[in-house]
Short mmCIF file of C-alpha atoms and ligand atoms in Angstrom, two decimals:
data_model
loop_
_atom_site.label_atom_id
_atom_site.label_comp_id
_atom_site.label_asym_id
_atom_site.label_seq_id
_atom_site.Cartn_x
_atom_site.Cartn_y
_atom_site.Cartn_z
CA UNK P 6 102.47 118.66 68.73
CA UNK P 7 106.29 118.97 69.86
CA UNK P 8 106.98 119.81 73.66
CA UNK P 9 109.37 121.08 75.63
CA UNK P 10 108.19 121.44 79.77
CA UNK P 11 110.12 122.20 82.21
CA UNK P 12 108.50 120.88 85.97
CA UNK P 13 109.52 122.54 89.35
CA UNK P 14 108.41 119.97 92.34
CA UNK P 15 108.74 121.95 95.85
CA UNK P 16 105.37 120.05 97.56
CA UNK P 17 107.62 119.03 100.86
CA UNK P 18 111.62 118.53 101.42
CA UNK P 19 112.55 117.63 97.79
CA UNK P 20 113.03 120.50 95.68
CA UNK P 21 113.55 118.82 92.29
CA UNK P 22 113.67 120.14 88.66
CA UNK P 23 113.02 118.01 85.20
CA UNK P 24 112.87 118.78 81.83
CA UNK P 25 110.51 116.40 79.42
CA UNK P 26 110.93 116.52 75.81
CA UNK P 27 107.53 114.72 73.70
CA UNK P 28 106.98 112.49 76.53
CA UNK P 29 110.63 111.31 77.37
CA UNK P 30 112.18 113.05 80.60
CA UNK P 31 115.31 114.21 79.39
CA UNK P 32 116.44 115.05 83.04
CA UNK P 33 115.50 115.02 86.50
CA UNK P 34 117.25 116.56 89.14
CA UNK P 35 116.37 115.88 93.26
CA UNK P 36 117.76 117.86 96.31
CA UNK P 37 116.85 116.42 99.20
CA UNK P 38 117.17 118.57 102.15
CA UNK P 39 118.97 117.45 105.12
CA UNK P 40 118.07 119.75 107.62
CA UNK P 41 115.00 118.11 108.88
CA UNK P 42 117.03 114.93 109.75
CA UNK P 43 117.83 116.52 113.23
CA UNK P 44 114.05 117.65 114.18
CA UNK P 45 112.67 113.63 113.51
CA UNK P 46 110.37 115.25 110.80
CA UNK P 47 110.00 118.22 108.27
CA UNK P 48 110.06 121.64 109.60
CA UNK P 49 107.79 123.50 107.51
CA UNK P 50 109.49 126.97 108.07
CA UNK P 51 112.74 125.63 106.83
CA UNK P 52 112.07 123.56 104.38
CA UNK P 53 110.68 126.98 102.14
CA UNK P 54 113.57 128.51 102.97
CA UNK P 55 115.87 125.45 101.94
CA UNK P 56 113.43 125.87 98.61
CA UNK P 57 114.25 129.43 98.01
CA UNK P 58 117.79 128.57 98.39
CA UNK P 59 118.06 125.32 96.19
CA UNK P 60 115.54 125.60 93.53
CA UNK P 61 118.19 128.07 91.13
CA UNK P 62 120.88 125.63 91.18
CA UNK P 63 118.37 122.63 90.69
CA UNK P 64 116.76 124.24 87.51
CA UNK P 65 119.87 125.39 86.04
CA UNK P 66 121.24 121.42 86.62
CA UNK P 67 118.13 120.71 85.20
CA UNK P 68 118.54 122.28 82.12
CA UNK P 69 122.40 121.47 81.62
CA UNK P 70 121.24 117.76 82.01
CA UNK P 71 118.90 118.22 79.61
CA UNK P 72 121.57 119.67 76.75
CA UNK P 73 118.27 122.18 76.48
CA UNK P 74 118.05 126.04 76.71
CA UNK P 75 115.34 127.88 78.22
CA UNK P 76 114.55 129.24 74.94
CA UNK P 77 113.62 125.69 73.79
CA UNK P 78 110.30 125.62 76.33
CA UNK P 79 106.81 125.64 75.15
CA UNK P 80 105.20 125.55 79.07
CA UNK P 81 106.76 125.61 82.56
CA UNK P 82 105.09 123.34 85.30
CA UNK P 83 104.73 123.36 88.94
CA UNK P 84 103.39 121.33 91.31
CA UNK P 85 100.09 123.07 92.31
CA UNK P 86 99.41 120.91 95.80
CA UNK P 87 98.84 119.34 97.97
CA UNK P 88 101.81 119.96 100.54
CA UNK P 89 103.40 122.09 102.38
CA UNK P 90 102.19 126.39 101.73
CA UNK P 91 104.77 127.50 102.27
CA UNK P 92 107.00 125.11 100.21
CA UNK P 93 104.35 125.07 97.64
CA UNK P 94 104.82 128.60 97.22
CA UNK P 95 108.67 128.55 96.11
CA UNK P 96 107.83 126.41 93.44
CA UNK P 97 105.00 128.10 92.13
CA UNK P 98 106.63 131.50 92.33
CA UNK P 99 109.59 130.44 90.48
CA UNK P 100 107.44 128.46 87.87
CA UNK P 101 105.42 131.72 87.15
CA UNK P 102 108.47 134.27 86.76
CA UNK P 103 109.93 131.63 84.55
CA UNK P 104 106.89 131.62 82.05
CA UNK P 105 105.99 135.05 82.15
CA UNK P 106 109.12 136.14 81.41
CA UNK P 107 109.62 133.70 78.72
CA UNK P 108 106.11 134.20 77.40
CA UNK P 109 105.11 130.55 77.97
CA UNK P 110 101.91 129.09 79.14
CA UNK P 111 101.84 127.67 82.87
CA UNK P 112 100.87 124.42 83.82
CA UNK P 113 99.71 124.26 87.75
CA UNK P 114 99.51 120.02 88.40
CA UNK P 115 98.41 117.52 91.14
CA UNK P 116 100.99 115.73 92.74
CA UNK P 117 99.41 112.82 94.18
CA UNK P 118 97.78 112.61 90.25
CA UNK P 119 101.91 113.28 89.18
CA UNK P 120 102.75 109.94 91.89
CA UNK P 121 100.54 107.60 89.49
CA UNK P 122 101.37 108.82 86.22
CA UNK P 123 105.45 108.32 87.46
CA UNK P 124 103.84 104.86 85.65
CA UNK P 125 104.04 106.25 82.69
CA UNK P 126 108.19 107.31 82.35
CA UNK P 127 109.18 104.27 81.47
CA UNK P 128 108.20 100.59 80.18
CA UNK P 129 106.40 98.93 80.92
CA UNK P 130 103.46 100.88 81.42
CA UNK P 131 99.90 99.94 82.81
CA UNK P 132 96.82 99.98 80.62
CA UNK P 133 93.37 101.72 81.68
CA UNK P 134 91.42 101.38 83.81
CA UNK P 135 94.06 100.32 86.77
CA UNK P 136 94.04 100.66 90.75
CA UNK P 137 97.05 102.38 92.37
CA UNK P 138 98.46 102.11 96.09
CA UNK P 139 99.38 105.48 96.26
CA UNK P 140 101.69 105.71 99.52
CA UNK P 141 103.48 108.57 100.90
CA UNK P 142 104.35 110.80 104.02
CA UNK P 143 101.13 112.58 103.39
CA UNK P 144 98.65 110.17 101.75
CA UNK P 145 97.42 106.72 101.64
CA UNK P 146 95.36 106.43 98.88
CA UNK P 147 93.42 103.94 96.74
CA UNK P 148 92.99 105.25 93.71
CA UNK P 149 90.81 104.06 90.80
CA UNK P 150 92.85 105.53 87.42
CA UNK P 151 90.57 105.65 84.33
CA UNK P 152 92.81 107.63 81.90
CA UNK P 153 95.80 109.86 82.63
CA UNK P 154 93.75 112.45 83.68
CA UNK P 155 91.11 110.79 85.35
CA UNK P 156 90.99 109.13 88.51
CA UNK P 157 88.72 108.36 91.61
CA UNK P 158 89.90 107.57 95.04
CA UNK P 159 88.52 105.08 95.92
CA UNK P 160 89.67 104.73 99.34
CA UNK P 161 91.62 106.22 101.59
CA UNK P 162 93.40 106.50 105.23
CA UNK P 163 91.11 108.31 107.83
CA UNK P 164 93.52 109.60 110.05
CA UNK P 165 97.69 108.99 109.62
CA UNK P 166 99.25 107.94 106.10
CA UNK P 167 101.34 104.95 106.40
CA UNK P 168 104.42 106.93 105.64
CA UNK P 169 103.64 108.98 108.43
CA UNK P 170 103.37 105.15 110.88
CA UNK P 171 106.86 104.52 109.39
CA UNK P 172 108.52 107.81 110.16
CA UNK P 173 106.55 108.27 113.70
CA UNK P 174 107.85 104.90 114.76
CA UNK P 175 111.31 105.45 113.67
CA UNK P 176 111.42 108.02 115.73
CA UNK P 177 110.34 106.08 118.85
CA UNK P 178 113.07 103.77 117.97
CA UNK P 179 115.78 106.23 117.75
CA UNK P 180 115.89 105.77 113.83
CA UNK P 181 116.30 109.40 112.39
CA UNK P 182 113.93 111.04 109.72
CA UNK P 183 112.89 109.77 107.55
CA UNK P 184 112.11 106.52 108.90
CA UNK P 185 111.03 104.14 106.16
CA UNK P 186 114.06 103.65 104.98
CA UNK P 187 116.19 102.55 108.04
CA UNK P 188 112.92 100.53 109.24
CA UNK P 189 113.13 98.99 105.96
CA UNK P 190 116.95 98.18 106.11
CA UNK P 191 116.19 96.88 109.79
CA UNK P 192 113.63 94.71 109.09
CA UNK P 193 115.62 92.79 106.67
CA UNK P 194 117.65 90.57 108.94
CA UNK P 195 114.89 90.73 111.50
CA UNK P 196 111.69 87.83 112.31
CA UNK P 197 108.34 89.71 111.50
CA UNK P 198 106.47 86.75 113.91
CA UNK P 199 108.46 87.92 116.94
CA UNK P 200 106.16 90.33 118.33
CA UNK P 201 102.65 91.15 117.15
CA UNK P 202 100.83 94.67 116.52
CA UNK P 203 97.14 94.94 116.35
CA UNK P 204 96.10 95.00 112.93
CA UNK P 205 93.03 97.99 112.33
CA UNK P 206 90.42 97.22 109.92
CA UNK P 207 88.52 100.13 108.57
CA UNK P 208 84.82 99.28 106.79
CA UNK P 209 84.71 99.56 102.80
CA UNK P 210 87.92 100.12 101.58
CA UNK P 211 89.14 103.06 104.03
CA UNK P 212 92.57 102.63 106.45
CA UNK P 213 93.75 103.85 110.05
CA UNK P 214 97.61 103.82 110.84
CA UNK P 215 97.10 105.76 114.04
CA UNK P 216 96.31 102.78 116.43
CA UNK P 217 99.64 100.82 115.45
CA UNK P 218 101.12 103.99 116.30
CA UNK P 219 100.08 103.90 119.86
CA UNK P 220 100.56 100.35 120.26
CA UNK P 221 103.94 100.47 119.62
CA UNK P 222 104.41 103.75 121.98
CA UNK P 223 102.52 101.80 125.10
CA UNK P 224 104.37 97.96 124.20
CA UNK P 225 107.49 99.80 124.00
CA UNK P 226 107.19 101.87 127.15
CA UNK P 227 106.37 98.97 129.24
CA UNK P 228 109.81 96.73 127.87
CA UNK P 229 111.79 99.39 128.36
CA UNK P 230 110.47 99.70 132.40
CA UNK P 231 111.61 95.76 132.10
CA UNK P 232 114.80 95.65 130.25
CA UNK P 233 116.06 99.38 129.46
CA UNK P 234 118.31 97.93 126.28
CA UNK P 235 115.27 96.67 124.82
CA UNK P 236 114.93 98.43 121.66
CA UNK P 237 118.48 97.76 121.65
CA UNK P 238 118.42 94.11 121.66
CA UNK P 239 115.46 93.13 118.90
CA UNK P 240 115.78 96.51 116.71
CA UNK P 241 115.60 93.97 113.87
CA UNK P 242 112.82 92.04 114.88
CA UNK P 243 111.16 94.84 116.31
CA UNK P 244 111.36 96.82 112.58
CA UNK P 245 110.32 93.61 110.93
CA UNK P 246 107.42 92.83 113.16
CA UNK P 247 105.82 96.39 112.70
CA UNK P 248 106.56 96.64 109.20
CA UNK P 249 104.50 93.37 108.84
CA UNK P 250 101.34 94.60 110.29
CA UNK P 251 101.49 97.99 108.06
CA UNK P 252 101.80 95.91 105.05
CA UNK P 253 99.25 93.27 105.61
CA UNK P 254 96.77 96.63 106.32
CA UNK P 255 97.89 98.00 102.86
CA UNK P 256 97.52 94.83 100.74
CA UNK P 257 94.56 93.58 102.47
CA UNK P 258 92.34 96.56 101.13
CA UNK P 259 94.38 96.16 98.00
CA UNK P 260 93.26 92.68 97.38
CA UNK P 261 89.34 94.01 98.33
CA UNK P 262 89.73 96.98 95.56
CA UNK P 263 90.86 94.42 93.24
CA UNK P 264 88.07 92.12 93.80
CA UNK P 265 84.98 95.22 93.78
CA UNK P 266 86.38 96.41 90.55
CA UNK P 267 87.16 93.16 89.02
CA UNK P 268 90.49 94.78 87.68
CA UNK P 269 93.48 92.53 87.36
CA UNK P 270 96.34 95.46 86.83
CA UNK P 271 97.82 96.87 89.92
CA UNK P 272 100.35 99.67 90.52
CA UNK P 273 101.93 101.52 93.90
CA UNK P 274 103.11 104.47 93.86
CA UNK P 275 104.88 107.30 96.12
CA UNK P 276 108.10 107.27 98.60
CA UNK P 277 106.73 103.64 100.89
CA UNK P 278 106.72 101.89 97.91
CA UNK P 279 109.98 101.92 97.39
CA UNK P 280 109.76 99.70 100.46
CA UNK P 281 111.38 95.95 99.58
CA UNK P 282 109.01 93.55 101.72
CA UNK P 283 105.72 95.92 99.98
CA UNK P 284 107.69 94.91 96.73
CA UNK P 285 108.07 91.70 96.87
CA UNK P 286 104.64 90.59 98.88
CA UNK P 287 102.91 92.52 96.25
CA UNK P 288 104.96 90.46 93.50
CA UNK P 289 104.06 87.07 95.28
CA UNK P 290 100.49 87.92 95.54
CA UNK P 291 100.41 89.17 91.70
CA UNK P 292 101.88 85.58 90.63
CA UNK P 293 99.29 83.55 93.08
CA UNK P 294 96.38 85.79 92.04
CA UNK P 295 97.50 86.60 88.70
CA UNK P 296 97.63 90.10 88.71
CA UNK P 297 99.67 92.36 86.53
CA UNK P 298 101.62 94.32 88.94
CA UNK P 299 103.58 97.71 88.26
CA UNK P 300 106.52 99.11 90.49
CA UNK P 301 108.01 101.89 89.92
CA UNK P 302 112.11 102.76 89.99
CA UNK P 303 113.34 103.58 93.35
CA UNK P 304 114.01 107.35 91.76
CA UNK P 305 110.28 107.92 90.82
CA UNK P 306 108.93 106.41 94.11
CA UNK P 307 109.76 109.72 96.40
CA UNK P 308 108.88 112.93 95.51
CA UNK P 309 111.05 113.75 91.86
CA UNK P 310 110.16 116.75 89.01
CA UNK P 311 109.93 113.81 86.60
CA UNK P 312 106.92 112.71 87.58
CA UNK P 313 105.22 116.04 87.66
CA UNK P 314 106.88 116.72 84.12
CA UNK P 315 104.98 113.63 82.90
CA UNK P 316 101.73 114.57 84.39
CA UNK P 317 102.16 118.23 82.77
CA UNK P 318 103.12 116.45 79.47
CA UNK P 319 99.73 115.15 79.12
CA UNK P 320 97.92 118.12 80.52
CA UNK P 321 99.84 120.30 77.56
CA UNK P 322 98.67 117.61 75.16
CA UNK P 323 94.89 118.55 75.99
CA UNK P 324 95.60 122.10 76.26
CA UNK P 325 94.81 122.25 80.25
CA UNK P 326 96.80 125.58 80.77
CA UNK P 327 96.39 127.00 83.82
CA UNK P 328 95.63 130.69 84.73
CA UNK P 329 98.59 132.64 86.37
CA UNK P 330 96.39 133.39 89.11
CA UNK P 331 96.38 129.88 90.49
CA UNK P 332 97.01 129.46 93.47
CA UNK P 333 98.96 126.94 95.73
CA UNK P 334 96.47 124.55 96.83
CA UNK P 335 97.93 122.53 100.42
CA UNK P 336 94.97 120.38 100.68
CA UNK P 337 94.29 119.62 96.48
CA UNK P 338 92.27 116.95 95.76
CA UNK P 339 93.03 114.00 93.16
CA UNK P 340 89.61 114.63 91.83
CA UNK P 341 89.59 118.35 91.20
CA UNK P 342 90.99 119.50 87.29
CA UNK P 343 92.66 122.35 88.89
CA UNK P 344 93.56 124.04 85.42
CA UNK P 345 90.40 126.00 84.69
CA UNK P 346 90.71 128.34 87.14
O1 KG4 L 25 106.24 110.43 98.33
P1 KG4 L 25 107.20 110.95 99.36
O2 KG4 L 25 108.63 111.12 98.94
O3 KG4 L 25 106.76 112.32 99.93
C1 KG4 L 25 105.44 112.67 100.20
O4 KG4 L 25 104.74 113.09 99.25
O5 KG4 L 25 105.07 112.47 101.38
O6 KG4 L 25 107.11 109.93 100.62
C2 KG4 L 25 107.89 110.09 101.75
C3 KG4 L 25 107.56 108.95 102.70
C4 KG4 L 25 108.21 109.09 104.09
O7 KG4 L 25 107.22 108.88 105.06
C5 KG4 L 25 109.26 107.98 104.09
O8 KG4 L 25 109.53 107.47 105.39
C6 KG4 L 25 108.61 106.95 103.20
O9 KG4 L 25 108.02 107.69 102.17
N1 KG4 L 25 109.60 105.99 102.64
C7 KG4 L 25 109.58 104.66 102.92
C8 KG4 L 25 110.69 104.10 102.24
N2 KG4 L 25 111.32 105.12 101.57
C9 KG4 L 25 110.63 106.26 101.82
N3 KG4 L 25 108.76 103.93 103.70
C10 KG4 L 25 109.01 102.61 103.81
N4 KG4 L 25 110.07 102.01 103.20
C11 KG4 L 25 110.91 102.70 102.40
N5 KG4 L 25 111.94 102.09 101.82
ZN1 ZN L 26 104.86 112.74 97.25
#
């Protein structure tokens, strides 16, 4: 069956359009709001309105991209949660104008589902079943995939996601929003033994990134009473040492979910892993333990239409059209086939 979607991602800061023709994204356009920058985080409030304000331009891009014309589409797409309400709304809005207007069906899809199947863009691709690292502002997720449709978490973070320990601590260090990035850039040139975090160990395969949190807050407090340049002075090693603890947590439970399911192919996916020292540890332990590791492009790592075009490319394939009465979901589970409704 031939297909022509156009996706609309609006979950948190990105607003972001794609078009995907028969499984190929044909284009894929992000706008990433700067406004939060100054606030240390995102500002739920603005970011909608940023939304309401970008998301014309970014379709229309979309589309000229594309070389395609709305008349081309056989199903628009949106991303149906979780995230942000009030973000979540733009999107869907727009998304559901767009197809009843043009008579098309609507697609409503998950985006922490749309994070793993970014695997699935471009070669080479992992075969069922495989486990996925799925790492983001939001979420820290293990997640057991069975098909493109189907997957189990399989763990999961009880308290912060590990993007959220990233872009808390940049904050304490005077690194704007977000912070994985310049903690990543940091940490480069910096000695990860030079100071040491506790590292939390949840039972099964569960994590906690709220401790580290703390830790940091308290050590830093007291070296600052001490020596008032402090952050100052070891920025690198400071960004290298704490980076090192959250990644040893990650892989750790990683390395357990590999052994339970006695599964040798292993994927990340979402904004931290486009994180170099997760990249390349995972890579090393792949070789030692011989494990077929996937990582996605930097450009399908954060939050991107693409990916939600891909998961809404093989929801169209199986007919899951979605009611127009669906509503944005903030707190949508991986688990739940949210088409039915
Ligand atoms: O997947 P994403 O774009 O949005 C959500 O769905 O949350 O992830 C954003 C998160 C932020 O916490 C950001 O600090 C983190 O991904 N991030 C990184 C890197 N790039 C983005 N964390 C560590 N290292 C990076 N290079
Ligand atoms: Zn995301």
């Amino acid at each position: 069956m031939n297909s022509t979607i156009l996706a609309i991602e609006s979950s948190c800061d990105e607003t972001s359009a794609a078009i995907v023709r028969n499984g190929k994204i044909c284009s894929n356009i992000i706008y990433t709001q700067k406004i939060h920058e100054s606030f240390g985080g995102v500002v739920p409030e603005l970011a909608s309105r940023a939304h309401q304000l970008a998301i014309v331009p970014v379709v229309h891009e979309a589309f000229q991209q594309a070389n395609i014309s709305k008349n081309e589409l056989n199903a628009v797409a949106f991303t149906q949660g979780p995230g942000l309400l009030g973000s979540l709304v733009v999107g869907s809005s727009f998304a559901k104008g767009m197809a009843l207007s043009l008579n098309l069906p609507l697609i409503g899809v998950n985006h922490m589902k749309a994070h793993v199947l970014a695997h699935f863009i471009d070669d080479p691709m992992p075969k069922f079943p495989f486990i996925c690292l799925t790492v983001s502002g939001g979420h820290t997720q293990l997640v057991l995939v069975k098909d493109y449709l189907e997957m189990e978490i399989i763990g999961q973070t009880q308290d912060d996601a590990v993007g959220e320990a990233f872009d808390k601590v940049a904050r304490m260090l005077g690194l704007g929003y977000p912070g994985g990035p310049p903690i990543d850039k940091w940490a480069k040139s910096g000695d990860p033994t030079k100071f040491t975090f506790p590292h939390t160990s949840m039972p099964a395969l569960d994590y906690s990134f709220s401790g580290i949190k703390t830790s940091v807050l308290y050590f830093l407090k007291d070296q600052l009473k001490l020596h008032p340049n402090f952050i100052k002075e070891n920025l690198a090693d400071l960004c290298a040492s704490i980076q090192h603890v959250l990644i040893s947590m990650l892989l750790d439970k990683l390395s357990l979910a590999i052994q339970k399911h006695n599964i040798n192919q292993v994927a990340i996916a979402g904004g931290v892993s486009a994180n170099f020292s997760l990249r390349e540890r995972l890579k090393k332990l792949a070789v030692s333990n011989n494990w077929q590791v996937f990582i996605p492009k930097f450009e399908y790592c954060t939050d991107n239409a693409a990916m939600i075009a891909m998961a809404a490319h093989h929801m169209f394939k199986c007919q899951l059209i979605s009611n127009f009465k669906l509503k944005p979901m903030p707190n949508l589970r991986i688990e739940l086939s949210q088409n039915k409704q």
